[in-house]
Short mmCIF file of C-alpha atoms and ligand atoms in Angstrom, two decimals:
data_model
loop_
_atom_site.label_atom_id
_atom_site.label_comp_id
_atom_site.label_asym_id
_atom_site.label_seq_id
_atom_site.Cartn_x
_atom_site.Cartn_y
_atom_site.Cartn_z
CA UNK A 1 6.34 29.40 -4.09
CA UNK A 2 3.18 30.16 -2.11
CA UNK A 3 2.79 33.66 -0.83
CA UNK A 4 2.75 33.32 3.01
CA UNK A 5 6.01 31.51 2.76
CA UNK A 6 7.32 34.26 0.54
CA UNK A 7 6.28 36.73 3.18
CA UNK A 8 8.08 34.84 5.90
CA UNK A 9 11.22 34.55 3.86
CA UNK A 10 10.91 38.18 2.99
CA UNK A 11 10.75 39.00 6.70
CA UNK A 12 13.92 37.09 7.39
CA UNK A 13 15.69 38.65 4.46
CA UNK A 14 14.53 42.04 5.71
CA UNK A 15 16.28 41.31 8.97
CA UNK A 16 19.37 40.42 7.00
CA UNK A 17 19.14 43.52 4.87
CA UNK A 18 18.42 45.80 7.80
CA UNK A 19 21.46 44.58 9.59
CA UNK A 20 23.47 44.57 6.38
CA UNK A 21 22.70 48.24 5.85
CA UNK A 22 24.05 48.80 9.31
CA UNK A 23 27.03 46.61 8.55
CA UNK A 24 27.95 48.01 5.21
CA UNK A 25 28.90 51.33 6.71
CA UNK A 26 31.33 49.46 8.95
CA UNK A 27 32.73 47.78 5.91
CA UNK A 28 34.33 44.39 5.88
CA UNK A 29 38.00 44.51 6.63
CA UNK A 30 39.85 43.16 3.62
CA UNK A 31 42.40 40.96 5.32
CA UNK A 32 44.94 39.06 3.26
CA UNK A 33 44.81 35.30 3.40
CA UNK A 34 47.32 33.80 5.82
CA UNK A 35 49.00 37.17 5.92
CA UNK A 36 48.64 37.92 9.55
CA UNK A 37 49.70 35.66 12.35
CA UNK A 38 47.24 35.69 15.17
CA UNK A 39 48.37 37.85 18.04
CA UNK A 40 48.12 35.01 20.43
CA UNK A 41 49.55 36.28 23.59
CA UNK A 42 47.54 39.45 23.91
CA UNK A 43 44.19 38.60 22.45
CA UNK A 44 43.89 34.90 22.87
CA UNK A 45 44.80 34.27 26.47
CA UNK A 46 41.08 34.46 26.97
CA UNK A 47 39.24 33.52 23.83
CA UNK A 48 35.72 34.73 23.31
CA UNK A 49 34.94 31.38 21.79
CA UNK A 50 34.42 28.52 24.23
CA UNK A 51 35.89 25.22 23.12
CA UNK A 52 33.86 22.34 24.46
CA UNK A 53 34.78 18.71 24.23
CA UNK A 54 32.29 15.87 24.44
CA UNK A 55 33.83 12.88 26.10
CA UNK A 56 32.87 9.45 25.06
CA UNK A 57 30.33 7.99 27.42
CA UNK A 58 29.39 11.39 28.80
CA UNK A 59 26.91 13.92 27.55
CA UNK A 60 28.29 16.79 29.59
CA UNK A 61 30.46 19.16 27.61
CA UNK A 62 33.86 19.85 29.10
CA UNK A 63 35.52 23.19 28.46
CA UNK A 64 39.08 23.24 27.22
CA UNK A 65 41.01 26.28 28.33
CA UNK A 66 43.34 27.52 25.67
CA UNK A 67 46.90 27.43 27.04
CA UNK A 68 45.86 25.14 29.85
CA UNK A 69 47.14 21.78 28.59
CA UNK A 70 45.85 20.10 31.74
CA UNK A 71 42.30 20.70 30.56
CA UNK A 72 42.92 18.51 27.50
CA UNK A 73 43.53 15.53 29.71
CA UNK A 74 40.70 16.45 32.04
CA UNK A 75 38.29 16.60 29.15
CA UNK A 76 39.50 13.28 27.77
CA UNK A 77 41.04 14.53 24.53
CA UNK A 78 42.67 11.59 22.73
CA UNK A 79 45.42 12.95 20.52
CA UNK A 80 45.65 9.76 18.48
CA UNK A 81 42.12 10.31 17.19
CA UNK A 82 40.91 12.95 14.72
CA UNK A 83 39.12 16.04 15.98
CA UNK A 84 35.72 16.94 14.59
CA UNK A 85 34.64 20.42 15.60
CA UNK A 86 31.12 21.72 15.13
CA UNK A 87 30.77 25.46 14.54
CA UNK A 88 27.29 26.92 14.82
CA UNK A 89 25.87 29.92 13.00
CA UNK A 90 24.08 33.18 13.60
CA UNK A 91 21.75 33.26 16.58
CA UNK A 92 18.53 35.20 16.97
CA UNK A 93 17.84 34.16 20.55
CA UNK A 94 21.24 33.44 22.08
CA UNK A 95 20.59 29.74 22.56
CA UNK A 96 22.53 26.91 21.02
CA UNK A 97 20.21 25.16 18.60
CA UNK A 98 19.08 21.64 19.32
CA UNK A 99 20.64 20.15 16.19
CA UNK A 100 24.07 20.68 17.77
CA UNK A 101 23.43 18.03 20.43
CA UNK A 102 21.99 15.69 17.82
CA UNK A 103 25.11 16.15 15.71
CA UNK A 104 27.34 15.46 18.72
CA UNK A 105 25.46 12.24 19.41
CA UNK A 106 25.60 11.24 15.74
CA UNK A 107 29.36 11.82 15.58
CA UNK A 108 29.92 9.90 18.80
CA UNK A 109 27.87 7.02 17.44
CA UNK A 110 30.66 6.41 14.91
CA UNK A 111 32.11 3.56 16.91
CA UNK A 112 34.06 2.11 14.00
CA UNK A 113 36.00 5.33 13.51
CA UNK A 114 35.98 7.12 16.87
CA UNK A 115 36.77 10.84 16.90
CA UNK A 116 37.13 13.63 19.44
CA UNK A 117 33.94 15.68 19.17
CA UNK A 118 34.15 19.37 19.99
CA UNK A 119 32.00 22.47 19.68
CA UNK A 120 33.22 25.99 19.08
CA UNK A 121 30.67 27.96 21.07
CA UNK A 122 30.74 31.57 19.90
CA UNK A 123 27.16 32.32 20.82
CA UNK A 124 27.94 35.62 22.56
CA UNK A 125 29.43 36.89 19.29
CA UNK A 126 26.79 35.26 17.10
CA UNK A 127 23.90 36.85 18.94
CA UNK A 128 24.08 40.20 17.25
CA UNK A 129 22.89 42.10 14.26
CA UNK A 130 23.56 39.90 11.30
CA UNK A 131 26.27 42.17 9.94
CA UNK A 132 28.02 42.36 13.30
CA UNK A 133 27.89 38.58 13.59
CA UNK A 134 29.38 38.44 10.08
CA UNK A 135 32.27 40.62 11.20
CA UNK A 136 32.81 38.39 14.19
CA UNK A 137 33.27 35.34 11.99
CA UNK A 138 36.84 36.49 11.30
CA UNK A 139 37.67 36.80 14.97
CA UNK A 140 36.16 33.40 15.74
CA UNK A 141 38.04 31.96 12.77
CA UNK A 142 41.27 33.31 14.28
CA UNK A 143 40.43 31.80 17.63
CA UNK A 144 39.70 28.41 16.11
CA UNK A 145 42.99 28.60 14.21
CA UNK A 146 44.83 29.52 17.41
CA UNK A 147 43.16 26.63 19.19
CA UNK A 148 44.34 24.14 16.58
CA UNK A 149 47.87 25.48 16.59
CA UNK A 150 47.95 25.33 20.35
CA UNK A 151 46.80 21.71 20.15
CA UNK A 152 49.68 20.95 17.81
CA UNK A 153 52.11 22.52 20.27
CA UNK A 154 50.64 20.86 23.33
CA UNK A 155 50.15 17.27 22.24
CA UNK A 156 51.32 15.15 19.32
CA UNK A 157 48.58 16.14 16.95
CA UNK A 158 48.31 17.33 13.36
CA UNK A 159 45.91 19.81 11.83
CA UNK A 160 45.42 17.39 8.98
CA UNK A 161 43.36 15.39 11.50
CA UNK A 162 40.94 18.26 12.02
CA UNK A 163 37.49 18.31 10.44
CA UNK A 164 35.52 21.51 10.93
CA UNK A 165 31.77 21.29 10.38
CA UNK A 166 30.31 24.77 10.09
CA UNK A 167 26.65 25.66 9.66
CA UNK A 168 25.49 28.93 8.10
CA UNK A 169 27.89 31.62 9.37
CA UNK A 170 29.87 28.81 11.03
CA UNK A 171 30.84 27.61 7.54
CA UNK A 172 32.64 30.89 6.92
CA UNK A 173 34.15 30.80 10.42
CA UNK A 174 35.64 27.46 9.37
CA UNK A 175 36.94 29.01 6.18
CA UNK A 176 38.60 31.85 8.10
CA UNK A 177 40.09 29.36 10.56
CA UNK A 178 41.55 27.51 7.59
CA UNK A 179 43.07 30.63 6.09
CA UNK A 180 44.31 32.22 9.33
CA UNK A 181 46.03 29.11 10.62
CA UNK A 182 49.09 29.86 8.49
CA UNK A 183 52.03 27.56 8.00
CA UNK A 184 52.71 25.09 5.23
CA UNK A 185 49.95 22.67 5.94
CA UNK A 186 46.22 22.98 5.86
CA UNK A 187 43.41 21.77 8.03
CA UNK A 188 42.24 18.31 6.95
CA UNK A 189 38.66 18.94 6.03
CA UNK A 190 35.95 21.59 6.21
CA UNK A 191 32.28 20.88 5.66
CA UNK A 192 30.08 23.90 5.02
CA UNK A 193 26.42 23.25 5.83
CA UNK A 194 24.28 25.74 3.92
CA UNK A 195 26.93 28.43 4.31
CA UNK A 196 25.40 31.86 4.83
CA UNK A 197 24.69 33.88 1.69
CA UNK A 198 24.14 37.55 2.62
CA UNK A 199 27.39 39.53 2.71
CA UNK A 200 29.30 36.48 1.41
CA UNK A 201 27.77 35.72 -1.99
CA UNK A 202 30.11 36.91 -4.71
CA UNK A 203 32.99 37.68 -2.34
CA UNK A 204 36.52 36.80 -3.31
CA UNK A 205 37.65 33.38 -2.06
CA UNK A 206 39.57 34.92 0.85
CA UNK A 207 36.40 36.56 2.15
CA UNK A 208 34.28 33.42 2.41
CA UNK A 209 34.66 29.66 2.69
CA UNK A 210 36.61 28.40 -0.33
CA UNK A 211 38.44 25.27 -1.49
CA UNK A 212 41.78 26.83 -0.42
CA UNK A 213 40.82 26.66 3.23
CA UNK A 214 41.47 22.95 3.82
CA UNK A 215 42.87 19.87 2.15
CA UNK A 216 39.29 18.97 1.34
CA UNK A 217 36.21 21.16 1.41
CA UNK A 218 32.66 19.96 0.87
CA UNK A 219 29.49 22.01 1.03
CA UNK A 220 25.78 21.23 1.12
CA UNK A 221 23.47 23.95 -0.25
CA UNK A 222 19.84 23.66 0.84
CA UNK A 223 18.24 27.11 0.90
CA UNK A 224 19.51 29.21 -1.96
CA UNK A 225 16.06 30.43 -2.96
CA UNK A 226 16.62 33.99 -4.00
CA UNK A 227 14.52 37.00 -3.15
CA UNK A 228 15.47 40.50 -4.30
CA UNK A 229 18.96 39.33 -5.01
CA UNK A 230 19.59 37.70 -1.63
CA UNK A 231 19.42 34.14 -0.47
CA UNK A 232 19.82 32.77 3.05
CA UNK A 233 22.24 30.07 1.93
CA UNK A 234 25.08 30.87 -0.45
CA UNK A 235 24.37 29.87 -4.04
CA UNK A 236 27.78 29.86 -5.64
CA UNK A 237 30.09 26.86 -5.33
CA UNK A 238 32.51 27.29 -2.43
CA UNK A 239 34.05 23.83 -2.07
CA UNK A 240 35.79 21.01 -3.92
CA UNK A 241 32.43 19.26 -3.98
CA UNK A 242 29.27 21.34 -3.74
CA UNK A 243 26.12 19.33 -3.18
CA UNK A 244 22.76 20.79 -4.21
CA UNK A 245 20.05 18.48 -2.83
CA UNK A 246 16.81 18.92 -4.79
CA UNK A 247 18.47 21.75 -6.68
CA UNK A 248 19.49 23.56 -3.51
CA UNK A 249 16.89 26.31 -3.67
CA UNK A 250 14.31 24.79 -1.35
CA UNK A 251 13.64 21.45 0.31
CA UNK A 252 10.73 18.99 0.26
CA UNK A 253 8.69 18.97 3.46
CA UNK A 254 9.42 22.64 4.10
CA UNK A 255 6.34 23.87 2.26
CA UNK A 256 3.22 25.81 3.02
CA UNK A 257 1.40 23.07 4.88
CA UNK A 258 4.28 22.78 7.31
CA UNK A 259 4.24 26.53 7.64
CA UNK A 260 0.64 26.50 8.86
CA UNK A 261 1.37 23.57 11.16
CA UNK A 262 4.19 25.54 12.68
CA UNK A 263 2.02 28.64 13.02
CA UNK A 264 -0.62 26.71 14.94
CA UNK A 265 2.03 25.09 17.11
CA UNK A 266 4.46 27.91 17.74
CA UNK A 267 2.50 31.05 16.85
CA UNK A 268 4.63 33.77 15.35
CA UNK A 269 7.76 31.89 16.34
CA UNK A 270 6.84 29.76 13.38
CA UNK A 271 8.48 32.24 11.07
CA UNK A 272 12.06 31.47 12.05
CA UNK A 273 11.06 27.80 12.35
CA UNK A 274 9.87 27.75 8.77
CA UNK A 275 12.87 29.56 7.48
CA UNK A 276 15.17 27.26 9.35
CA UNK A 277 13.52 24.22 7.83
CA UNK A 278 15.29 24.37 4.48
CA UNK A 279 18.42 26.06 5.88
CA UNK A 280 18.83 23.47 8.61
CA UNK A 281 18.06 20.60 6.23
CA UNK A 282 21.76 20.67 5.31
CA UNK A 283 22.54 19.66 8.90
CA UNK A 284 20.01 16.85 8.92
CA UNK A 285 21.19 15.49 5.59
CA UNK A 286 24.71 15.41 6.97
CA UNK A 287 23.63 13.72 10.20
CA UNK A 288 21.61 11.22 8.22
CA UNK A 289 24.83 10.01 6.61
CA UNK A 290 26.15 9.20 10.10
CA UNK A 291 22.97 7.65 11.43
CA UNK A 292 22.06 5.49 8.43
CA UNK A 293 25.36 3.96 7.43
CA UNK A 294 23.58 1.59 5.04
CA UNK A 295 21.63 4.36 3.29
CA UNK A 296 24.21 6.73 1.90
CA UNK A 297 22.89 9.21 -0.67
CA UNK A 298 24.67 9.46 -3.98
CA UNK A 299 24.91 12.79 -5.81
CA UNK A 300 25.87 13.30 -9.45
CA UNK A 301 27.91 15.90 -11.27
CA UNK A 302 25.61 18.06 -13.39
CA UNK A 303 25.50 21.55 -14.80
CA UNK A 304 21.96 22.30 -13.63
CA UNK A 305 18.98 20.84 -11.83
CA UNK A 306 17.11 21.15 -15.09
CA UNK A 307 19.36 18.68 -16.82
CA UNK A 308 19.42 16.54 -13.72
CA UNK A 309 15.60 16.33 -13.77
CA UNK A 310 15.81 14.98 -17.29
CA UNK A 311 17.86 12.13 -15.92
CA UNK A 312 20.84 13.16 -18.00
CA UNK A 313 23.47 13.19 -15.26
CA UNK A 314 23.42 9.81 -13.54
CA UNK A 315 26.98 8.90 -14.38
CA UNK A 316 29.69 7.79 -11.96
CA UNK A 317 32.41 7.57 -14.58
CA UNK A 318 35.64 9.44 -13.83
CA UNK A 319 34.55 10.51 -10.37
CA UNK A 320 31.34 12.11 -11.56
CA UNK A 321 29.37 10.97 -8.52
CA UNK A 322 30.05 11.17 -4.83
CA UNK A 323 28.45 10.35 -1.50
CA UNK A 324 26.72 13.14 0.38
CA UNK A 325 27.71 13.79 3.98
CA UNK A 326 30.31 12.48 6.38
CA UNK A 327 31.53 9.71 4.08
CA UNK A 328 32.11 11.89 1.02
CA UNK A 329 35.01 10.61 -1.06
CA UNK A 330 37.75 13.15 -0.47
CA UNK A 331 39.16 13.95 -3.84
CA UNK A 332 40.40 17.23 -5.16
CA UNK A 333 42.13 16.74 -8.47
CA UNK A 334 40.97 19.99 -9.89
CA UNK A 335 40.78 23.42 -8.31
CA UNK A 336 37.41 23.91 -9.86
CA UNK A 337 34.38 23.24 -7.72
CA UNK A 338 32.23 20.33 -8.74
CA UNK A 339 28.47 20.83 -8.57
CA UNK A 340 26.58 17.71 -7.66
CA UNK A 341 22.85 17.15 -7.61
CA UNK A 342 20.52 14.64 -6.02
CA UNK A 343 16.91 14.22 -5.00
CA UNK A 344 16.04 13.46 -1.39
CA UNK A 345 13.00 12.42 0.58
CA UNK A 346 11.28 14.95 2.85
CA UNK A 347 12.46 13.21 6.01
CA UNK A 348 15.08 10.85 7.33
CA UNK A 349 16.24 8.52 5.90
CA UNK A 350 16.61 10.95 3.02
CA UNK A 351 18.03 8.57 0.45
CA UNK A 352 16.24 7.95 -2.83
CA UNK A 353 17.11 5.74 -5.80
CA UNK A 354 17.63 7.65 -9.03
CA UNK A 355 16.69 6.26 -12.45
CA UNK A 356 16.88 7.66 -15.90
CA UNK A 357 14.14 6.49 -18.26
CA UNK A 358 14.43 6.98 -21.98
CA UNK A 359 11.25 6.20 -23.80
CA UNK A 360 11.19 6.05 -27.55
CA UNK A 361 7.85 6.91 -29.14
CA UNK A 362 6.71 6.61 -32.72
CA UNK A 363 3.72 8.78 -33.39
CA UNK A 364 2.06 8.40 -36.77
CA UNK A 365 -0.71 10.85 -36.00
CA UNK A 366 -0.60 14.16 -37.75
CA UNK A 367 -1.27 16.21 -34.65
CA UNK A 368 0.53 16.19 -31.33
CA UNK A 369 -0.83 14.14 -28.46
CA UNK A 370 -0.41 15.13 -24.84
CA UNK A 371 -0.98 11.97 -22.95
CA UNK A 372 -0.54 11.27 -19.26
CA UNK A 373 1.22 8.06 -18.45
CA UNK A 374 1.94 6.03 -15.41
CA UNK A 375 4.56 3.37 -14.96
CA UNK A 376 4.56 0.46 -12.59
CA UNK A 377 7.98 -0.96 -11.84
CA UNK A 378 8.50 -4.53 -10.80
CA UNK A 379 11.81 -5.30 -9.13
CA UNK A 380 13.25 -8.43 -7.63
CA UNK A 381 12.62 -7.00 -4.15
CA UNK A 382 9.61 -4.80 -4.48
CA UNK A 383 7.00 -3.30 -6.78
CA UNK A 384 6.23 0.37 -7.28
CA UNK A 385 2.75 1.09 -8.56
CA UNK A 386 1.62 3.81 -10.94
CA UNK A 387 4.35 6.38 -10.88
CA UNK A 388 2.95 9.38 -12.77
CA UNK A 389 4.91 10.67 -15.74
CA UNK A 390 4.39 14.05 -17.29
CA UNK A 391 6.24 15.01 -20.40
CA UNK A 392 6.64 18.78 -20.69
CA UNK A 393 5.75 18.78 -24.34
CA UNK A 394 3.29 16.89 -26.48
CA UNK A 395 4.43 13.95 -28.52
CA UNK A 396 4.60 15.18 -32.09
CA UNK A 397 6.54 12.64 -34.08
CA UNK A 398 9.29 10.12 -33.48
CA UNK A 399 11.01 11.18 -30.35
CA UNK A 400 12.93 9.82 -27.41
CA UNK A 401 12.05 11.32 -24.06
CA UNK A 402 14.42 11.26 -21.13
CA UNK A 403 13.29 11.83 -17.58
CA UNK A 404 14.30 11.19 -13.99
CA UNK A 405 12.32 8.93 -11.70
CA UNK A 406 13.22 8.60 -8.04
CA UNK A 407 12.10 5.82 -5.74
CA UNK A 408 12.01 6.01 -1.96
CA UNK A 409 13.06 2.43 -1.50
CA UNK A 410 15.20 -0.20 -3.10
CA UNK A 411 13.18 -2.37 -5.48
CA UNK A 412 16.15 -4.60 -6.29
CA UNK A 413 16.86 -5.33 -9.91
CA UNK A 414 14.23 -3.99 -12.27
CA UNK A 415 12.66 -6.84 -14.23
CA UNK A 416 9.40 -5.56 -15.66
CA UNK A 417 7.74 -2.26 -16.54
CA UNK A 418 4.04 -1.70 -17.05
CA UNK A 419 3.42 1.41 -19.05
CA UNK A 420 -0.09 2.80 -19.02
CA UNK A 421 -1.80 5.58 -20.93
CA UNK A 422 -3.93 7.09 -18.18
CA UNK A 423 -6.36 9.31 -20.06
CA UNK A 424 -10.02 9.14 -19.22
CA UNK A 425 -12.59 7.03 -21.04
CA UNK A 426 -13.92 10.20 -22.66
CA UNK A 427 -10.53 10.74 -24.20
CA UNK A 428 -10.52 7.15 -25.34
CA UNK A 429 -13.77 7.72 -27.23
CA UNK A 430 -12.41 10.82 -28.90
CA UNK A 431 -9.35 8.81 -29.80
CA UNK A 432 -11.42 6.08 -31.39
CA UNK A 433 -13.36 8.67 -33.39
CA UNK A 434 -10.14 10.18 -34.62
CA UNK A 435 -8.97 6.73 -35.56
CA UNK A 436 -11.99 6.03 -37.70
CA UNK A 437 -11.96 9.40 -39.42
CA UNK A 438 -8.30 9.43 -40.35
CA UNK A 439 -7.69 6.97 -43.16
CA UNK A 440 -4.60 5.10 -42.04
CA UNK A 441 -4.74 2.79 -44.99
CA UNK A 442 -1.34 1.44 -45.76
CA UNK A 443 0.08 1.57 -42.27
CA UNK A 444 -2.19 -0.50 -40.11
CA UNK A 445 0.56 -1.30 -37.63
CA UNK A 446 1.22 2.28 -36.72
CA UNK A 447 -2.24 3.73 -36.32
CA UNK A 448 -1.51 4.90 -32.82
CA UNK A 449 1.28 5.62 -30.47
CA UNK A 450 4.02 3.04 -30.53
CA UNK A 451 6.51 2.52 -27.76
CA UNK A 452 9.50 0.75 -29.15
CA UNK A 453 11.89 0.53 -26.26
CA UNK A 454 12.37 1.82 -22.76
CA UNK A 455 15.97 2.31 -21.75
CA UNK A 456 16.73 2.55 -18.08
CA UNK A 457 19.82 3.60 -16.20
CA UNK A 458 20.01 3.12 -12.46
CA UNK A 459 22.17 5.78 -10.81
CA UNK A 460 22.90 3.88 -7.64
CA UNK A 461 24.01 0.66 -9.35
CA UNK A 462 25.11 2.26 -12.65
CA UNK A 463 23.29 -0.58 -14.39
CA UNK A 464 21.91 0.02 -17.88
CA UNK A 465 18.91 -1.94 -19.08
CA UNK A 466 16.71 -2.13 -22.14
CA UNK A 467 13.05 -3.12 -22.03
CA UNK A 468 10.99 -4.26 -25.03
CA UNK A 469 7.27 -4.92 -25.44
CA UNK A 470 6.31 -8.33 -24.15
CA UNK A 471 4.07 -8.85 -27.13
CA UNK A 472 5.91 -7.75 -30.25
CA UNK A 473 2.84 -8.32 -32.41
CA UNK A 474 0.81 -5.66 -30.69
CA UNK A 475 2.87 -2.54 -30.31
CA UNK A 476 0.21 0.14 -30.34
CA UNK A 477 -0.73 1.94 -27.22
CA UNK A 478 -4.21 3.45 -26.88
CA UNK A 479 -5.78 5.58 -24.16
CA UNK A 480 -6.49 3.62 -20.94
CA UNK A 481 -4.37 0.76 -22.22
CA UNK A 482 -1.44 -0.78 -20.43
CA UNK A 483 1.55 -2.46 -22.04
CA UNK A 484 4.08 -4.70 -20.39
CA UNK A 485 7.78 -4.39 -21.09
CA UNK A 486 10.40 -6.98 -20.27
CA UNK A 487 14.19 -7.00 -20.25
CA UNK A 488 15.71 -7.50 -23.68
CA UNK A 489 19.02 -7.02 -25.41
CA UNK A 490 19.43 -4.76 -28.37
CA UNK A 491 21.30 -6.66 -31.03
CA UNK A 492 22.06 -4.22 -33.84
CA UNK A 493 18.66 -3.70 -35.46
CA UNK A 494 16.79 -6.56 -33.93
CA UNK A 495 15.26 -6.66 -30.53
CA UNK A 496 15.74 -9.89 -28.71
CA UNK A 497 13.86 -10.88 -25.66
CA UNK A 498 16.04 -11.80 -22.75
CA UNK A 499 15.52 -15.36 -21.62
CA UNK A 500 14.83 -15.53 -17.96
C1 LIG B 1 52.48 37.01 27.22
O1 LIG B 1 51.64 37.64 28.17
C2 LIG B 1 52.11 37.50 29.49
C3 LIG B 1 51.13 38.12 30.47
O2 LIG B 1 49.95 38.48 29.87
C4 LIG B 1 53.51 38.14 29.63
O3 LIG B 1 54.01 37.97 30.93
C5 LIG B 1 54.46 37.50 28.62
O4 LIG B 1 55.71 38.14 28.66
C6 LIG B 1 53.88 37.57 27.23
N1 LIG B 1 54.72 36.81 26.32
C7 LIG B 1 55.10 37.25 25.13
C8 LIG B 1 55.92 36.33 24.31
O5 LIG B 1 54.76 38.33 24.70
C1 LIG B 2 42.93 6.76 22.17
O1 LIG B 2 42.46 6.16 20.99
C2 LIG B 2 43.18 5.03 20.60
C3 LIG B 2 42.70 4.60 19.25
O2 LIG B 2 41.33 4.35 19.27
C4 LIG B 2 43.01 3.97 21.66
O3 LIG B 2 43.75 2.82 21.29
C5 LIG B 2 43.49 4.51 23.01
O4 LIG B 2 43.22 3.58 24.02
C6 LIG B 2 42.80 5.81 23.32
N1 LIG B 2 43.41 6.40 24.51
C7 LIG B 2 42.71 6.71 25.58
C8 LIG B 2 43.48 7.34 26.70
O5 LIG B 2 41.51 6.55 25.64
C1 LIG B 3 9.02 7.51 -37.54
O1 LIG B 3 9.70 6.26 -37.60
C2 LIG B 3 9.08 5.32 -38.47
C3 LIG B 3 9.78 3.99 -38.32
O2 LIG B 3 11.12 4.13 -38.00
C4 LIG B 3 9.11 5.86 -39.90
O3 LIG B 3 8.49 4.97 -40.75
C5 LIG B 3 8.41 7.20 -39.93
O4 LIG B 3 8.54 7.78 -41.19
C6 LIG B 3 9.00 8.17 -38.90
N1 LIG B 3 8.19 9.36 -38.84
C7 LIG B 3 8.69 10.59 -38.77
C8 LIG B 3 7.73 11.70 -38.75
O5 LIG B 3 9.90 10.79 -38.74
#
């Protein structure tokens, strides 16, 4: 990562650390899960958290007074609909961030499945030293739990219809709400949007958001880039399904160039802006799933981004893939968290199409070649020109390479691949010299690099395809040359061209 960005992240982490140092002396109260009923009467007559409801057809928030059932009606709460409650995070400036209103609008735009949209506004408690704000997450969690229980007592309503969406510290608030609510049943769903890392990473499940906190917990990790042992967003899995877009460490479009743009636009205020970019991306990815119903992003179970980048994880068998965001398939067969990976675009709509390419090379040259290739993909809907391919290692002998290619748009069904060796003309001359010097003799057909087959797997459709050279009599690939591959079936040893 480029250094000014490092500096800015370092500054933010310094703020975290500074306030953590302050906070550590206070110590985090180890409270048992569901052990303590909330002392409603004394402490919660007046909650510090404001519960705001956003009526349909109105953009004005309406405050619900806990223990004032009349306010539910006044604010237009519909007890036959689910309740989605947004819970914001730590605040530097004491203002509610603008994404909150965007999220409200996005949730209200769900006309097919209408919901009550609420906000837990705990800004007065969030605007504090980081460590103090962290301590307050428990209190706010208690208040949210009390609010839900009060709802259940006041109107015919079940906690299983509650979906808490918490960002940063708000994710842990949601977790505490889920554990403090007590009783036999759990809250329906909690979504943690880049849950805060400092003072939570490595904690026991009762001291952070965890899969125990709701019937279904999903989390999106977008800024887990670590500096001196700390990351803004929590790295460890904390949900039933943990999504790591682009690996989770950092996000496309949040890089140095944007940093300078922000500096010129906002001056020094750019620093929080830049930091927020990747952290807040979790929110925008989630909103995207509401706003672009037809462009849902699929994520795939994988052990690491490294393996994912080799295209090795694009399977949907046995629940190995899931949809990112609001429409996530809610499944929790195992207690173990599932880590899912995906690539996204740098802006909305974020969806990409994932493909695994497996290219089988035969190299009859004695020394390794390190070629650069490009591929052009022709689909039934669209064509993608010259996608660069870099193989990490040189091609030494017979080897199959697997890699991930992502496309920003849907090309339809893939029908043809043009594979080109992109090296310069100079390289081509060297190649020809090498060819004439090395006596190939008995193996005239293999005096170069031979591409036998290209196997393709499309993540989004789960379709598997095999492509063979169009011209089976000329299999060699030389620098600057392009070869065309068409769909074929592999029939035991023989390659058969598909008739189309
Ligand atoms: C709750 O508080 C009110 C006044 O604050 C008091 O009159 C009432 O007795 C309390 N109820 C219980 C159950 O403690
Ligand atoms: C509450 O929602 C249900 C289901 O959408 C709807 O039929 C009903 O009319 C709503 N009630 C009010 C008071 O808006
Ligand atoms: C590569 O494969 C070809 C054909 O299958 C075979 O003739 C050749 O010996 C193999 N080369 C190496 C180095 O394995």
